[in-house]
Tab-separated table of C-alpha atoms and ligand atoms in Angstrom:
chain	number	residue	atom	x	y	z
A	11	MET	CA	120.721	106.934	76.654
A	12	LYS	CA	122.952	103.903	77.217
A	13	LYS	CA	121.076	100.972	78.784
A	14	GLY	CA	123.784	99.314	80.896
A	15	PRO	CA	124.939	101.939	83.406
A	16	PHE	CA	121.425	103.386	83.843
A	17	GLU	CA	120.019	100.034	84.894
A	18	PRO	CA	120.473	100.512	88.694
A	19	VAL	CA	118.899	103.977	88.441
A	20	ARG	CA	115.999	102.709	86.326
A	21	ARG	CA	115.376	99.786	88.642
A	22	THR	CA	115.483	101.980	91.744
A	23	SER	CA	113.303	104.696	90.180
A	24	GLU	CA	110.686	102.093	89.297
A	25	ALA	CA	110.809	100.556	92.796
A	26	ILE	CA	110.331	104.019	94.338
A	27	ARG	CA	107.551	104.957	91.921
A	28	THR	CA	105.620	101.753	92.640
A	29	MET	CA	106.211	102.125	96.416
A	30	GLU	CA	108.182	98.892	96.636
A	31	ILE	CA	110.717	101.190	98.311
A	32	ARG	CA	108.939	103.901	100.307
A	33	GLY	CA	109.405	106.268	103.243
A	34	ALA	CA	111.554	109.402	102.955
A	35	GLY	CA	114.683	107.882	104.506
A	36	ARG	CA	114.569	104.621	102.571
A	37	ILE	CA	114.033	106.275	99.188
A	38	ALA	CA	116.907	108.677	99.902
A	39	ARG	CA	119.293	105.827	100.701
A	40	ALA	CA	118.108	103.804	97.695
A	41	ALA	CA	118.708	106.770	95.343
A	42	SER	CA	122.178	107.350	96.738
A	43	SER	CA	123.062	103.651	96.366
A	44	ALA	CA	121.744	103.602	92.777
A	45	LEU	CA	124.012	106.524	91.783
A	46	SER	CA	126.982	104.848	93.409
A	47	GLU	CA	126.212	101.581	91.587
A	48	MET	CA	125.857	103.501	88.337
A	49	VAL	CA	129.314	105.094	88.486
A	50	GLU	CA	130.904	101.726	89.269
A	51	ILE	CA	129.596	100.174	86.047
A	52	TRP	CA	129.772	103.301	83.875
A	53	ASP	CA	132.189	102.682	81.011
A	54	GLY	CA	131.759	105.664	78.683
A	55	PRO	CA	134.560	107.634	77.053
A	56	SER	CA	134.832	110.917	78.933
A	57	ARG	CA	134.413	112.807	82.176
A	58	ASP	CA	131.910	115.215	80.564
A	59	GLU	CA	129.764	112.367	79.365
A	60	LEU	CA	129.726	110.819	82.845
A	61	LEU	CA	128.662	114.143	84.386
A	62	SER	CA	125.913	114.495	81.818
A	63	ASP	CA	124.684	110.925	82.482
A	64	LEU	CA	124.731	111.602	86.235
A	65	LYS	CA	122.536	114.645	85.682
A	66	LYS	CA	120.034	112.551	83.754
A	67	ALA	CA	120.120	109.885	86.446
A	68	ALA	CA	119.573	112.509	89.172
A	69	GLY	CA	116.552	113.840	87.279
A	70	MET	CA	115.064	110.359	86.876
A	71	LEU	CA	115.413	109.562	90.567
A	72	HIS	CA	114.167	112.943	91.759
A	73	ALA	CA	111.037	112.854	89.604
A	74	THR	CA	109.776	109.694	91.341
A	75	ARG	CA	108.550	111.313	94.620
A	76	PRO	CA	108.463	115.105	94.320
A	77	SER	CA	107.307	115.839	97.904
A	78	ALA	CA	110.350	114.267	99.564
A	79	VAL	CA	113.254	116.710	99.843
A	80	SER	CA	115.110	113.808	101.455
A	81	LEU	CA	115.440	112.382	97.969
A	82	ARG	CA	116.727	115.586	96.433
A	83	ASN	CA	119.181	116.235	99.268
A	84	ALA	CA	120.448	112.646	99.113
A	85	ILE	CA	121.122	113.063	95.384
A	86	LEU	CA	122.862	116.417	95.955
A	87	LEU	CA	125.001	115.021	98.768
A	88	THR	CA	125.924	111.960	96.703
A	89	LEU	CA	126.977	114.018	93.682
A	90	LYS	CA	128.542	116.823	95.708
A	91	GLY	CA	131.752	118.086	94.125
A	92	ALA	CA	131.644	115.565	91.258
A	93	GLU	CA	131.774	118.329	88.652
A	94	LEU	CA	135.029	119.605	90.153
A	95	GLU	CA	136.811	116.303	89.493
A	96	GLU	CA	139.038	116.062	86.462
A	97	ASP	CA	138.591	112.500	85.281
A	98	VAL	CA	136.210	109.562	85.364
A	99	ASP	CA	138.059	107.708	88.120
A	100	SER	CA	138.054	110.714	90.446
A	101	ILE	CA	134.331	111.259	89.852
A	102	ARG	CA	133.726	107.591	90.580
A	103	GLU	CA	135.669	107.829	93.816
A	104	ALA	CA	133.918	111.033	94.903
A	105	VAL	CA	130.448	109.579	94.300
A	106	ARG	CA	131.366	106.294	96.011
A	107	ASN	CA	132.707	108.115	99.102
A	108	ASN	CA	129.837	110.606	99.225
A	109	SER	CA	127.307	107.819	99.001
A	110	SER	CA	128.848	105.703	101.731
A	111	SER	CA	129.121	108.772	104.016
A	112	PHE	CA	125.475	109.633	103.360
A	113	LEU	CA	124.263	106.084	104.025
A	114	LYS	CA	126.235	105.934	107.273
A	115	ALA	CA	125.192	109.398	108.470
A	116	SER	CA	121.524	108.849	107.638
A	117	ARG	CA	121.398	105.593	109.602
A	118	GLU	CA	123.266	107.101	112.540
A	119	ALA	CA	120.875	110.066	112.517
A	120	VAL	CA	117.907	107.756	113.133
A	121	GLU	CA	119.767	106.136	116.012
A	122	VAL	CA	120.536	109.520	117.619
A	123	ILE	CA	116.954	110.727	117.036
A	124	SER	CA	115.602	107.669	118.862
A	125	ARG	CA	117.744	108.416	121.902
A	126	ILE	CA	116.943	112.126	122.010
A	127	GLY	CA	113.263	111.859	121.133
A	128	MET	CA	112.301	109.150	123.593
A	129	LYS	CA	113.294	111.369	126.526
A	130	ARG	CA	110.389	113.679	125.620
A	131	ILE	CA	107.860	110.896	126.136
A	132	PRO	CA	106.570	110.746	129.715
A	133	LYS	CA	106.473	107.386	131.547
A	134	GLY	CA	103.254	105.438	131.025
A	135	SER	CA	102.346	107.167	127.762
A	136	THR	CA	99.943	106.205	125.040
A	137	VAL	CA	101.219	107.545	121.725
A	138	MET	CA	99.543	107.961	118.341
A	139	THR	CA	101.502	107.662	115.109
A	140	HIS	CA	100.470	108.110	111.491
A	141	CYS	CA	101.664	106.304	108.376
A	142	ASN	CA	104.967	104.430	108.610
A	143	SER	CA	108.020	106.453	109.575
A	144	SER	CA	111.244	104.694	110.517
A	145	ALA	CA	112.408	107.812	112.413
A	146	ALA	CA	109.165	108.078	114.441
A	147	LEU	CA	109.134	104.323	115.084
A	148	SER	CA	112.737	104.420	116.278
A	149	ILE	CA	111.677	106.894	118.985
A	150	ILE	CA	108.627	104.818	119.873
A	151	GLU	CA	110.662	101.603	120.138
A	152	ALA	CA	113.334	103.263	122.304
A	153	ALA	CA	110.649	104.802	124.534
A	154	PHE	CA	108.904	101.458	124.916
A	155	ASN	CA	112.177	99.743	125.826
A	156	ASP	CA	112.772	102.470	128.409
A	157	GLY	CA	109.363	101.839	129.986
A	158	ARG	CA	107.884	105.125	128.747
A	159	ILE	CA	105.255	103.842	126.314
A	160	GLU	CA	102.434	101.515	127.291
A	161	GLU	CA	100.499	101.517	124.045
A	162	VAL	CA	100.606	102.866	120.500
A	163	TYR	CA	97.641	103.865	118.332
A	164	ALA	CA	98.472	103.470	114.640
A	165	THR	CA	96.242	105.147	112.077
A	166	GLU	CA	95.376	103.142	108.978
A	167	SER	CA	96.825	105.855	106.671
A	168	ARG	CA	94.621	105.604	103.625
A	169	PRO	CA	94.893	105.348	100.731
A	170	TRP	CA	97.949	103.123	100.876
A	171	ARG	CA	97.346	101.727	104.413
A	172	GLN	CA	100.954	102.057	105.593
A	173	GLY	CA	99.432	101.869	109.106
A	174	GLN	CA	99.243	98.103	108.637
A	175	LEU	CA	103.031	98.009	108.208
A	176	THR	CA	103.424	100.118	111.341
A	177	ALA	CA	101.030	98.018	113.422
A	178	GLY	CA	102.662	94.784	112.264
A	179	TRP	CA	106.158	96.121	113.009
A	180	LEU	CA	105.140	97.188	116.520
A	181	ALA	CA	103.316	93.935	117.269
A	182	GLU	CA	106.364	91.915	116.140
A	183	ARG	CA	108.403	93.746	118.778
A	184	GLY	CA	105.848	93.072	121.495
A	185	ILE	CA	104.732	96.704	121.635
A	186	PRO	CA	100.968	96.864	122.363
A	187	VAL	CA	99.325	98.458	119.327
A	188	THR	CA	95.779	99.356	118.336
A	189	MET	CA	94.947	100.181	114.736
A	190	ILE	CA	92.294	102.785	114.011
A	191	VAL	CA	90.867	104.350	110.848
A	192	ASP	CA	92.154	107.831	110.067
A	193	SER	CA	88.807	109.456	110.812
A	194	ALA	CA	88.924	108.095	114.400
A	195	ALA	CA	92.004	110.180	115.282
A	196	ARG	CA	89.997	112.922	117.030
A	197	PHE	CA	87.796	110.354	118.777
A	198	PHE	CA	90.854	108.847	120.503
A	199	MET	CA	92.943	112.004	120.860
A	200	ASN	CA	91.938	112.816	124.457
A	201	GLY	CA	93.447	109.496	125.530
A	202	MET	CA	96.822	110.256	123.918
A	203	ASP	CA	99.843	111.654	125.766
A	204	MET	CA	101.779	112.381	122.588
A	205	VAL	CA	101.605	112.176	118.810
A	206	CYS	CA	104.825	111.189	117.062
A	207	VAL	CA	105.162	111.228	113.261
A	208	GLY	CA	107.894	111.434	110.616
A	209	ALA	CA	108.475	113.885	107.775
A	210	ASP	CA	109.270	113.890	104.088
A	211	THR	CA	110.223	117.554	104.151
A	212	VAL	CA	110.644	120.304	106.730
A	213	ALA	CA	110.188	123.765	105.226
A	214	ALA	CA	112.107	126.859	106.328
A	215	ASN	CA	109.023	128.217	108.118
A	216	GLY	CA	108.803	125.020	110.205
A	217	ALA	CA	105.893	123.470	108.291
A	218	VAL	CA	106.200	119.710	107.980
A	219	ILE	CA	105.234	117.798	104.843
A	220	ASN	CA	104.172	114.273	105.751
A	221	LYS	CA	101.583	111.673	104.796
A	222	ILE	CA	98.153	113.050	103.948
A	223	GLY	CA	96.117	113.326	107.145
A	224	THR	CA	99.034	114.460	109.301
A	225	ALA	CA	97.740	118.045	109.360
A	226	GLN	CA	94.285	116.915	110.531
A	227	ILE	CA	95.827	114.841	113.307
A	228	ALA	CA	98.003	117.797	114.343
A	229	LEU	CA	94.932	120.018	114.451
A	230	ALA	CA	93.111	117.482	116.625
A	231	ALA	CA	96.172	117.173	118.878
A	232	HIS	CA	96.407	120.958	119.191
A	233	GLU	CA	92.759	121.214	120.163
A	234	ALA	CA	93.135	118.395	122.725
A	235	ARG	CA	96.437	119.900	123.993
A	236	THR	CA	98.308	116.716	123.116
A	237	PRO	CA	101.978	117.395	122.278
A	238	PHE	CA	102.802	116.810	118.607
A	239	MET	CA	106.377	115.672	117.908
A	240	VAL	CA	108.012	115.219	114.500
A	241	ALA	CA	111.081	113.032	113.891
A	242	ALA	CA	113.138	114.292	110.937
A	243	GLU	CA	116.792	113.850	110.016
A	244	THR	CA	118.470	117.113	108.935
A	245	TYR	CA	118.624	116.040	105.287
A	246	LYS	CA	114.806	116.317	105.259
A	247	PHE	CA	115.066	120.084	105.770
A	248	SER	CA	114.556	121.974	102.513
A	249	PRO	CA	117.019	124.754	101.581
A	250	GLU	CA	114.877	125.777	98.563
A	251	THR	CA	112.051	126.843	100.853
A	252	LEU	CA	114.361	129.505	102.334
A	253	MET	CA	113.989	131.271	99.001
A	254	GLY	CA	110.220	130.839	99.030
A	255	SER	CA	109.890	127.704	96.878
A	256	LEU	CA	106.745	125.726	97.572
A	257	VAL	CA	106.950	121.998	98.186
A	258	GLU	CA	105.200	120.100	95.410
A	259	ILE	CA	102.500	117.789	96.727
A	260	GLU	CA	102.531	114.418	95.001
A	261	ASP	CA	99.262	113.336	93.384
A	262	ARG	CA	98.778	109.625	92.833
A	263	GLY	CA	96.255	107.674	90.786
A	264	PRO	CA	92.463	107.449	91.324
A	265	GLU	CA	92.571	103.672	91.748
A	266	GLU	CA	94.112	104.100	95.237
A	267	VAL	CA	91.108	106.161	96.379
A	268	ALA	CA	88.469	104.038	94.649
A	269	ASP	CA	89.857	100.827	96.187
A	270	PRO	CA	88.271	98.265	96.772
A	271	LEU	CA	86.194	99.368	93.740
A	272	LYS	CA	87.685	100.545	90.448
A	273	PRO	CA	87.312	104.173	89.311
A	274	GLU	CA	85.177	102.938	86.379
A	275	ASP	CA	82.760	101.288	88.854
A	276	LEU	CA	81.743	104.820	89.879
A	277	PRO	CA	80.872	106.541	86.608
A	278	GLY	CA	80.651	110.328	86.824
A	279	VAL	CA	82.840	110.442	89.970
A	280	LYS	CA	86.068	112.478	89.966
A	281	PHE	CA	88.931	111.479	92.256
A	282	LYS	CA	91.712	113.437	93.884
A	283	ASN	CA	94.594	111.758	95.638
A	284	PRO	CA	97.148	114.139	97.156
A	285	VAL	CA	99.331	111.870	99.285
A	286	PHE	CA	101.062	114.454	101.483
A	287	ASP	CA	99.965	117.581	103.328
A	288	ALA	CA	101.628	120.455	105.148
A	289	THR	CA	101.221	120.783	108.907
A	290	PRO	CA	101.691	124.422	109.932
A	291	PRO	CA	104.343	125.126	112.580
A	292	GLU	CA	101.793	126.404	115.103
A	293	TYR	CA	100.499	122.830	115.553
A	294	ILE	CA	103.966	121.327	116.019
A	295	ASP	CA	105.526	121.306	119.489
A	296	SER	CA	108.906	119.905	118.578
A	297	ILE	CA	111.022	118.542	115.759
A	298	VAL	CA	113.601	115.945	116.756
A	299	CYS	CA	116.625	115.825	114.478
A	300	GLU	CA	120.100	114.412	115.094
A	301	LEU	CA	121.298	117.841	116.261
A	302	GLY	CA	118.728	117.981	119.038
A	303	ILE	CA	115.117	118.908	119.721
A	304	ILE	CA	114.081	122.159	118.122
A	305	SER	CA	110.996	124.303	117.878
A	306	PRO	CA	109.672	124.322	114.271
A	307	TYR	CA	110.539	128.023	114.198
A	308	MET	CA	114.238	127.029	114.348
A	309	ALA	CA	114.059	125.218	110.996
A	310	THR	CA	115.811	128.102	109.219
A	311	GLU	CA	118.785	127.769	111.566
A	312	ILE	CA	119.135	124.074	110.776
A	313	ILE	CA	118.941	124.773	107.045
A	314	ARG	CA	121.675	127.447	107.327
A	315	GLU	CA	123.829	125.158	109.447
A	316	MET	CA	123.466	122.141	107.172
A	317	PHE	CA	123.210	123.678	103.722
A	318	GLY	CA	124.700	127.157	104.171
A	319	GLY	CA	127.650	127.099	101.788
A	320	PHE	CA	126.298	124.220	99.765
A	321	ARG	CA	127.703	124.136	96.229
A	322	SER	CA	126.126	121.478	94.111
A	323	LEU	CA	123.143	120.933	91.839
A	324	SER	CA	119.868	122.718	91.401
A	325	SER	CA	116.729	121.216	89.967
A	326	GLY	CA	113.619	122.228	88.129
A	327	ARG	CA	110.223	121.595	89.689
A	328	ASN	CA	109.673	118.304	87.902
A	329	GLY	CA	113.161	117.060	88.637
A	330	SER	CA	113.892	116.516	84.961
A	331	ASP	CA	116.535	119.190	84.577
A	332	PHE	CA	119.132	118.797	87.296
A	333	ARG	CA	122.033	121.041	86.389
A	334	TRP	CA	125.346	122.027	87.924
A	335	LEU	CA	125.324	125.431	89.603
B	403	RUB	C1	105.751	107.784	104.202
B	403	RUB	C2	105.639	108.898	105.190
B	403	RUB	C3	106.613	108.891	106.331
B	403	RUB	C4	107.812	109.786	105.961
B	403	RUB	C5	108.970	109.618	106.938
B	403	RUB	O1	104.993	108.024	103.043
B	403	RUB	O2	104.858	109.809	105.048
B	403	RUB	O3	106.017	109.426	107.488
B	403	RUB	O4	108.258	109.431	104.666
B	403	RUB	O5	109.449	108.301	106.873
B	403	RUB	P1	105.096	106.990	101.819
B	403	RUB	P2	110.904	107.909	107.423
B	403	RUB	O6	104.702	105.649	102.335
B	403	RUB	O7	104.136	107.533	100.814
B	403	RUB	O8	106.516	107.018	101.322
B	403	RUB	O9	110.971	108.391	108.832
B	403	RUB	O10	110.960	106.417	107.304
B	403	RUB	O11	111.913	108.583	106.549
C-alpha cells in the first residue's frame, strides 16, 4: 500500500477510532473529506489502481465504527459512480463533487431537522437528552431560542461521558442544564416533557441504534408516558437492514468500564463494553429527519425513497472488503 495518498485516510481513521472525531454525523463528514483529499493527492498510474486503492480506503474508514451506518452511507455516497468513470481525472472529479454535495446536504439536513423538530416541543418544556448528538442538540437549541425549552437534563453517558460535552455546550449557550448519572434517568423521568436523542443508525423496522443506555431511557420514557423523539438525517437509515442484516454493535476496551481503576486492579473480573444499543420502535414516538417527522414504522419508506435505485458499493461485516456491485 502506498503511504502518501493513504495518509488522509489513515489519519482520519485513527482520529475516528480514538474518538478524537466522534458522533455519527461528524465521522461521516470526516470520512467523506478524507476520501476527497485522497483522490486529490493520488498520483498512481491507472484508473484501475485508483479504484482499488479507494476500495481499500473505504474498508479502512468503515471498519473504525461498525455501528454507524452514517459512515458507510457517507462512503457510498462519496464514491458513487466512481467505477463508471473512464480515467483518473474523471474519478477525481466525481469523488470531489460527491463529497462536497454530501458535506453540504448533511449540514443542511441538521438545520432543517432543528426547525422541524423544535415545533414538536411544547412551550415550557423540560427535555432529557442522552450522549452528545449534534442533530438532537440542534433541535434543543432551536426550541430554547423559540421559548419552548426551560431546562435540559443531560445524562452522563458512561463509559465515555459524552454528557459532559453536551452539558458544557448547552451551558455555553445559556441553556439551563442539569447533568445526571445514567442510572438516574427513571428517577427524573416524571418531570420530563420530552426525551430527544440522536442516532447512529435507523433500521428498516424503525429500531434506532444509539449510545448504550438509550434503550433503557426509552423504556423509562414509555412507562412514564414521556414522548421519545429521535433526530436522524436520512443518511443514517440503513438499506442493508431491509434485507434482514443486523447492525453490528461496537465493543470497546475494558479500560473504559474499569475507569477510574485499571482492569488489572480488579483481578478475576471480566468486562463487557458494548457502546450502542437498539431501541425498539414501540418505544419511539417520532423520528425527525430532513424530509419531515415520521413514525418509526415509516423507516422502510425513507430507505426506499433515499436508497431505492442505489448502485454503488457493498461491504462485508467487518468493513474490510468493500467491493463494487
Ligand atoms: C455518539 C452518539 C450520538 C449519535 C448521533 O456516540 O451516540 O447520539 O452518534 O450523533 P459516540 P449526531 O460518541 O460513541 O460517537 O447527531 O452528532 O450525528
